PDB file of C-alpha atoms in Angstrom:
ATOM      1  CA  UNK A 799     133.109  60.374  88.388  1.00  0.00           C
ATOM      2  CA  UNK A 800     136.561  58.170  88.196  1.00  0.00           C
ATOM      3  CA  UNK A 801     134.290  55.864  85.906  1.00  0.00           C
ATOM      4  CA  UNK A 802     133.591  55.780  82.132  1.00  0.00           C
ATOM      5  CA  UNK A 803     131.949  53.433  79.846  1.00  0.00           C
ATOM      6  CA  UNK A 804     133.594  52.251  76.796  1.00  0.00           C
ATOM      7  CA  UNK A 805     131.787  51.724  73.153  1.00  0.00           C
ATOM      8  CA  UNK A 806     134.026  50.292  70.849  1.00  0.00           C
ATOM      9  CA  UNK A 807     132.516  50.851  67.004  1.00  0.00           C
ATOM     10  CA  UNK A 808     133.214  47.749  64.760  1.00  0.00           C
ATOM     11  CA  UNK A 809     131.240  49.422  61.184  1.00  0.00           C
ATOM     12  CA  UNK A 810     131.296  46.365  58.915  1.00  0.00           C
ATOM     13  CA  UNK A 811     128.487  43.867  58.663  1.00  0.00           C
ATOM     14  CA  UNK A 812     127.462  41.109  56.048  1.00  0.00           C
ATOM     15  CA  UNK A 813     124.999  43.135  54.759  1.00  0.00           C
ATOM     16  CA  UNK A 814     123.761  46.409  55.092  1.00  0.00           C
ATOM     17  CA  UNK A 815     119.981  46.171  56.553  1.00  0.00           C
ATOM     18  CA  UNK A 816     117.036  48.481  55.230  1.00  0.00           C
ATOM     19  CA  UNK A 817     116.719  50.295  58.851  1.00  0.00           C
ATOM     20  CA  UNK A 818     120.254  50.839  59.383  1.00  0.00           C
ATOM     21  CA  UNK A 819     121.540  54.520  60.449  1.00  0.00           C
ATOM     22  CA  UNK A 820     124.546  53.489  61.776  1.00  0.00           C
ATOM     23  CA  UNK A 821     127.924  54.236  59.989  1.00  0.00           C
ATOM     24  CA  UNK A 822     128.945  50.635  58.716  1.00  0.00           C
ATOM     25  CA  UNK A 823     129.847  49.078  55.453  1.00  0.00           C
ATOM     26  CA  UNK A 824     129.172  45.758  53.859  1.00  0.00           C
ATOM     27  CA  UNK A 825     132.514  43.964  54.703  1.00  0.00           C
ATOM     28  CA  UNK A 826     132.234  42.601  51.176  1.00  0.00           C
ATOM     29  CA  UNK A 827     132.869  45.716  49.571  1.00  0.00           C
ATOM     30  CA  UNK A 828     134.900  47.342  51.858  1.00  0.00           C
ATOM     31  CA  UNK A 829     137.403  43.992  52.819  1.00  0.00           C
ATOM     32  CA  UNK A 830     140.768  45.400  52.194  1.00  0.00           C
ATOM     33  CA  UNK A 831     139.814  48.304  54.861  1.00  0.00           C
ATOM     34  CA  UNK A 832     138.936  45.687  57.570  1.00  0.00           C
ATOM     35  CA  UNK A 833     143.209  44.793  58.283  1.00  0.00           C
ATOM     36  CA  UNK A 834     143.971  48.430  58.374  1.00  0.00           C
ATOM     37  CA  UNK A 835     140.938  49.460  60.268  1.00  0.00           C
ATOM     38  CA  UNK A 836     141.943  46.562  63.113  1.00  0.00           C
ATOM     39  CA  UNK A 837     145.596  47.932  62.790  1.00  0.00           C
ATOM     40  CA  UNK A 838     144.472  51.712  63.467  1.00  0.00           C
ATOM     41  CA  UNK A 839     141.772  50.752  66.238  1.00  0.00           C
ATOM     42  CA  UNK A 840     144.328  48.843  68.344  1.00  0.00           C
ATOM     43  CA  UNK A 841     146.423  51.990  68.068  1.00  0.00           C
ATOM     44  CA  UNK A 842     143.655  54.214  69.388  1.00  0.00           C
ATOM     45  CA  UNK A 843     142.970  51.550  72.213  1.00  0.00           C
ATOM     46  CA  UNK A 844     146.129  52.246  73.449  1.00  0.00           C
ATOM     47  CA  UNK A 845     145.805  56.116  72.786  1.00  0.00           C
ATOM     48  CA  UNK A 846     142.694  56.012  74.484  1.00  0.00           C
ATOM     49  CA  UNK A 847     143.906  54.022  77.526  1.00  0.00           C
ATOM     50  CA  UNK A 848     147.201  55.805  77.990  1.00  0.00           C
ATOM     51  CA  UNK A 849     144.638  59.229  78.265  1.00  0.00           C
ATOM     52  CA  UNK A 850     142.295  57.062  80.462  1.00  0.00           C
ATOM     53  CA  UNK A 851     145.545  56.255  83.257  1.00  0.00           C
ATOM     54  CA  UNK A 852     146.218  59.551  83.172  1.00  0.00           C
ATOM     55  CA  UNK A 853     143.203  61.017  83.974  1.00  0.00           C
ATOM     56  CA  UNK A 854     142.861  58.753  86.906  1.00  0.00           C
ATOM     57  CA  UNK A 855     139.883  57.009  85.026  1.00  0.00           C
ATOM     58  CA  UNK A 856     138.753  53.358  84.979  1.00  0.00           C
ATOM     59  CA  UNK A 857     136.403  51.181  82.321  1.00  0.00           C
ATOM     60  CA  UNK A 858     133.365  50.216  84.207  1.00  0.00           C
ATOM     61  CA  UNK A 859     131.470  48.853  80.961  1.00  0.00           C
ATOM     62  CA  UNK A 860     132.282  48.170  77.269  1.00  0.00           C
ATOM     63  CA  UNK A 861     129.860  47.895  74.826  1.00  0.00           C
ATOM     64  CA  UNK A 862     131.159  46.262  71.294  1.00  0.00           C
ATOM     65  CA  UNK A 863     129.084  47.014  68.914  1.00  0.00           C
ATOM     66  CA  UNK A 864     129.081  47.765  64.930  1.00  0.00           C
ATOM     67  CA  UNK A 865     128.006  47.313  62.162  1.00  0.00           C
ATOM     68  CA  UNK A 866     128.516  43.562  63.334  1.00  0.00           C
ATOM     69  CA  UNK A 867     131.647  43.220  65.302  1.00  0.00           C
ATOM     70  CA  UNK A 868     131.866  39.544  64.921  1.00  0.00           C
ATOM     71  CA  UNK A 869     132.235  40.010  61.199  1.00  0.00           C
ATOM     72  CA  UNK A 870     136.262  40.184  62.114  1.00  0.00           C
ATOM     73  CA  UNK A 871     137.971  37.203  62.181  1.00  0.00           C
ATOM     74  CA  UNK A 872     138.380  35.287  65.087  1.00  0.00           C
ATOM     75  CA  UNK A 873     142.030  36.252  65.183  1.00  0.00           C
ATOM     76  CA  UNK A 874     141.159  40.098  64.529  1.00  0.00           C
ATOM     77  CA  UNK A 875     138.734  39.982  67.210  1.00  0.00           C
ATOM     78  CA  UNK A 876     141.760  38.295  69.476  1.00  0.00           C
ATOM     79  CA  UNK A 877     143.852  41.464  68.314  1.00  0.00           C
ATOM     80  CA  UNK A 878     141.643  44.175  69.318  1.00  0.00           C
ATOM     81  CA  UNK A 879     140.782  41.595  72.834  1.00  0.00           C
ATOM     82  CA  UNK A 880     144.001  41.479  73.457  1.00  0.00           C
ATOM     83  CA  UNK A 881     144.966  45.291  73.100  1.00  0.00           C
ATOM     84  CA  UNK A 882     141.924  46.057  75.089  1.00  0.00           C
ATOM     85  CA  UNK A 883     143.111  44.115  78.096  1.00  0.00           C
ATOM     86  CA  UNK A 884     146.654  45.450  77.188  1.00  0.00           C
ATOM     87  CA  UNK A 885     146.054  48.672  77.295  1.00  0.00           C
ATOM     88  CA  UNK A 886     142.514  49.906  79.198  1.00  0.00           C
ATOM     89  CA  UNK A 887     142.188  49.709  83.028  1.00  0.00           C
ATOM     90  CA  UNK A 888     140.008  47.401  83.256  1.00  0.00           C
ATOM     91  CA  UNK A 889     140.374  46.231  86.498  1.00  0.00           C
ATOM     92  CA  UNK A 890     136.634  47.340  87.942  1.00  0.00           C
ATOM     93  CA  UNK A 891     135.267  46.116  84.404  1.00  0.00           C
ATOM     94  CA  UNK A 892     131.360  45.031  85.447  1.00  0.00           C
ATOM     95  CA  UNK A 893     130.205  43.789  82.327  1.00  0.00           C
ATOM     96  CA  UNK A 894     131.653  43.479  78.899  1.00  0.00           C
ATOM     97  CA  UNK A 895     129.313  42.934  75.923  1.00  0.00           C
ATOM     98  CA  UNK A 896     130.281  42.152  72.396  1.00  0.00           C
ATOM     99  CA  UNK A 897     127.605  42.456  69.934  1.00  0.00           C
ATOM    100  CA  UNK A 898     127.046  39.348  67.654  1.00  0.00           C
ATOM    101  CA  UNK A 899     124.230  40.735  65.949  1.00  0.00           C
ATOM    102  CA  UNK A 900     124.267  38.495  62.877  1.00  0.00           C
ATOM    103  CA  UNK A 901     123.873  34.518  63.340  1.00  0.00           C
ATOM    104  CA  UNK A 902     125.947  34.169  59.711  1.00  0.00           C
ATOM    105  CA  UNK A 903     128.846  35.908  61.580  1.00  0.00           C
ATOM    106  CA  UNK A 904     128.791  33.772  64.892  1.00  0.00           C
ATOM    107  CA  UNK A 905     131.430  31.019  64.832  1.00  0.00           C
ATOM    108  CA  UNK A 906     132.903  28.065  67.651  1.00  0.00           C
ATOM    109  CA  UNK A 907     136.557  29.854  67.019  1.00  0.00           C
ATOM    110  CA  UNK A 908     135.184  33.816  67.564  1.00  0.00           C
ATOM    111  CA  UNK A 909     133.290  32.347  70.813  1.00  0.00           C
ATOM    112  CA  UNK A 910     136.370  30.635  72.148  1.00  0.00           C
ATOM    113  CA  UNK A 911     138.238  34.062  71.706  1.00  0.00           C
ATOM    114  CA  UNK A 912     135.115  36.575  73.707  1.00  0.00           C
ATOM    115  CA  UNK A 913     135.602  33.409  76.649  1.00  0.00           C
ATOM    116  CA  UNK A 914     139.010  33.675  76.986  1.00  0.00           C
ATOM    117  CA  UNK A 915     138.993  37.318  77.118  1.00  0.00           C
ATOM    118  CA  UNK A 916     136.697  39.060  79.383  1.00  0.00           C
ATOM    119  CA  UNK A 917     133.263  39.096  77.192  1.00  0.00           C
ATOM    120  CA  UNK A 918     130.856  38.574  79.679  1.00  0.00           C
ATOM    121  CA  UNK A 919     127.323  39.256  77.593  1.00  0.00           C
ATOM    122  CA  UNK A 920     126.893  37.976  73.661  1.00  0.00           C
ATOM    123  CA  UNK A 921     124.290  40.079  71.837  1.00  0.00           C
ATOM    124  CA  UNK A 922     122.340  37.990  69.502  1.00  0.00           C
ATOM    125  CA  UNK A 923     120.398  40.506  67.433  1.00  0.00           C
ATOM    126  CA  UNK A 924     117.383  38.950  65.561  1.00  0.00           C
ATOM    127  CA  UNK A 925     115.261  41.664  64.952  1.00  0.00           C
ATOM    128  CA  UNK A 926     112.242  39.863  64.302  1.00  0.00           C
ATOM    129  CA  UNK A 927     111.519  36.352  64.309  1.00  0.00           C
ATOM    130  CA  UNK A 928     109.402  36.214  61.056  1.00  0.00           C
ATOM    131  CA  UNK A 929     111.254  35.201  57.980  1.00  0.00           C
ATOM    132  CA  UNK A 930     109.338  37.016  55.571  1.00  0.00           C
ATOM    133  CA  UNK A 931     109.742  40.603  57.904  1.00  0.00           C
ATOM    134  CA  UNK A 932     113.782  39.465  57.987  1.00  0.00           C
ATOM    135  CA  UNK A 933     113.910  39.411  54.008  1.00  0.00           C
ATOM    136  CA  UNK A 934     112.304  42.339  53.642  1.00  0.00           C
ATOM    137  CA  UNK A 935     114.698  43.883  55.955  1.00  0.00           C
ATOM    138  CA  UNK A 936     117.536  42.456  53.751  1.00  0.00           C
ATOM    139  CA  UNK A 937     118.799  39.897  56.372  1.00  0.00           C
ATOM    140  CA  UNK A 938     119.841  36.315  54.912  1.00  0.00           C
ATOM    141  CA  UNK A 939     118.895  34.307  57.265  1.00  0.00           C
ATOM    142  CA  UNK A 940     115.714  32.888  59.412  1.00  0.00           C
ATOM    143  CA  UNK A 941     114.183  32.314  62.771  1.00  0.00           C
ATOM    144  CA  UNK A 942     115.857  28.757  63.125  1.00  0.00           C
ATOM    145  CA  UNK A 943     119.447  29.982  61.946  1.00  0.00           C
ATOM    146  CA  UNK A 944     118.805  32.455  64.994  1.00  0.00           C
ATOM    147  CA  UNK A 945     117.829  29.726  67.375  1.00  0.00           C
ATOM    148  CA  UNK A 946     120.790  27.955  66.138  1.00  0.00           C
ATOM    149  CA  UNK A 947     122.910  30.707  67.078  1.00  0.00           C
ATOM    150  CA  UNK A 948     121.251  31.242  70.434  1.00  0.00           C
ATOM    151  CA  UNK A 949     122.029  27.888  71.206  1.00  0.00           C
ATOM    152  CA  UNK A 950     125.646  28.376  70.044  1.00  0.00           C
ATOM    153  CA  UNK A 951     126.243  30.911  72.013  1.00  0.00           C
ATOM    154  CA  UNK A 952     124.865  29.239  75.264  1.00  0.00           C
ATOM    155  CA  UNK A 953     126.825  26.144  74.520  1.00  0.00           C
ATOM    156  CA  UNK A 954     129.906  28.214  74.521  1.00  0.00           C
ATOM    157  CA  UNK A 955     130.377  29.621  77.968  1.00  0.00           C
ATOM    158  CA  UNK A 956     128.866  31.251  80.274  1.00  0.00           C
ATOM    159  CA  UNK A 957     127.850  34.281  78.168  1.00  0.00           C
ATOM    160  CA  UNK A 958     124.657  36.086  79.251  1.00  0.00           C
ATOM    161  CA  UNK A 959     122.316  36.621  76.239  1.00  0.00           C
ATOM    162  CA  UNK A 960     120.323  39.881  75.066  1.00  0.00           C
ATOM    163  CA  UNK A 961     118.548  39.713  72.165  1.00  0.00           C
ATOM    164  CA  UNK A 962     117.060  42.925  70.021  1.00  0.00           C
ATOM    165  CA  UNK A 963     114.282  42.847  68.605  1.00  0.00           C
ATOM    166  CA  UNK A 964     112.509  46.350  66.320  1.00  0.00           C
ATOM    167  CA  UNK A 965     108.622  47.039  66.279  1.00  0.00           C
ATOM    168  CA  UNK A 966     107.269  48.334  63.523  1.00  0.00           C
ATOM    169  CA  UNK A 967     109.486  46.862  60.716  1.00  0.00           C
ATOM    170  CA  UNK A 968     108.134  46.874  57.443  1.00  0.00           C
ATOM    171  CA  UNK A 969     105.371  43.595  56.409  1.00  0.00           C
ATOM    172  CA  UNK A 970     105.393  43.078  60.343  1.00  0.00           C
ATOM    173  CA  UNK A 971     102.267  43.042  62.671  1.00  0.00           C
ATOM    174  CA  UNK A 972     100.967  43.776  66.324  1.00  0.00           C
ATOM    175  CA  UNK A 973     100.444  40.323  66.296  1.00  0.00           C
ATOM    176  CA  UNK A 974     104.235  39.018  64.611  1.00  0.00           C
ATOM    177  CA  UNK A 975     105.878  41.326  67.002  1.00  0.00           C
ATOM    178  CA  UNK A 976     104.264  39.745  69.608  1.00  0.00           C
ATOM    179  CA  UNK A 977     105.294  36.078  68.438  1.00  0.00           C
ATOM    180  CA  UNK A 978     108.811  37.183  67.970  1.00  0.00           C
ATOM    181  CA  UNK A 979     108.809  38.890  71.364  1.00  0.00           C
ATOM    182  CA  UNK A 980     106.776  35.631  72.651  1.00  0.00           C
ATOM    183  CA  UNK A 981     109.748  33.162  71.446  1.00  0.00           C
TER     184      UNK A 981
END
């Protein structure tokens, strides 16, 4: 009961994806809103763990997720990283995950800022493996730019790795839903 969990909502991406629900924006149209929307959510972080203290409640997991949180900058993500750990009681924090669900937003720099904060778990979100089920979806990129990323990601730290994957997208198969799930 003296335990919450934490979802922190980061709603820009690169793209906006045919499947989406979630409130996000492309971060192309919406850039000048990305400062000011890091400004106001470090603001709330400290809201929010100010209320948290004094309610004699502690973070047990965070869950970063969007949109595409890693579509901040490596030094916004440090901003709202470092007000977390500023701010939150943390201390019985079990697992922190950020989600990385684009491999055209995952970078060496944004990395080295989730390992020196307390980012436990990376989530690489691919979706499906097939490149022609990925275009249709409106994602830029294929199956090797998310091995690539996979591999960046391991290379980094020691993140663990979830990856997402959706059955039933549209063009896709039984049988290409089981080769994405297979690699």
């Amino acid at each position: 009961p003296e335990e919450v969990s934490l979802y922190v909502g980061i709603p820009f991406c690169p793209s906006r994806c045919v499947y989406c629900s979630f409130v996000s924006a492309t971060v192309e149209k919406c850039l000048p809103l990305v400062e000011p929307f890091v400004e106001a959510l470090c603001r709330e972080i400290k809201v929010t763990g100010e209320v948290l203290k004094q309610a004699g409640r502690r973070v047990r997991t965070v869950y970063m997720g969007g949109g595409t949180p890693t579509t901040l900058s490596a030094e916004q993500m440090d901003r709202v990283l470092t007000a977390m750990e500023a701010h939150l009681p943390l201390e019985g924090c079990t697992e922190f995950t950020v989600e990385a669900g684009r491999p055209d937003t995952i970078s060496p720099d944004k990395l080295a800022v989730l390992a020196r904060h307390r980012a436990d778990r990376v989530s690489v979100n691919p979706q499906s493996m097939n490149g022609g089920v990925l275009e249709r979806m409106g994602r830029p990129h294929s199956g090797e730019d998310i091995r690539r990323a996979y591999e960046q990601v391991r290379e980094a730290g020691a993140f663990a790795v979830n990856m997402d994957l959706i059955a039933g997208l549209p063009g896709d198969t039984p049988e290409g839903f089981a080769r994405s799930l297979s690699e």
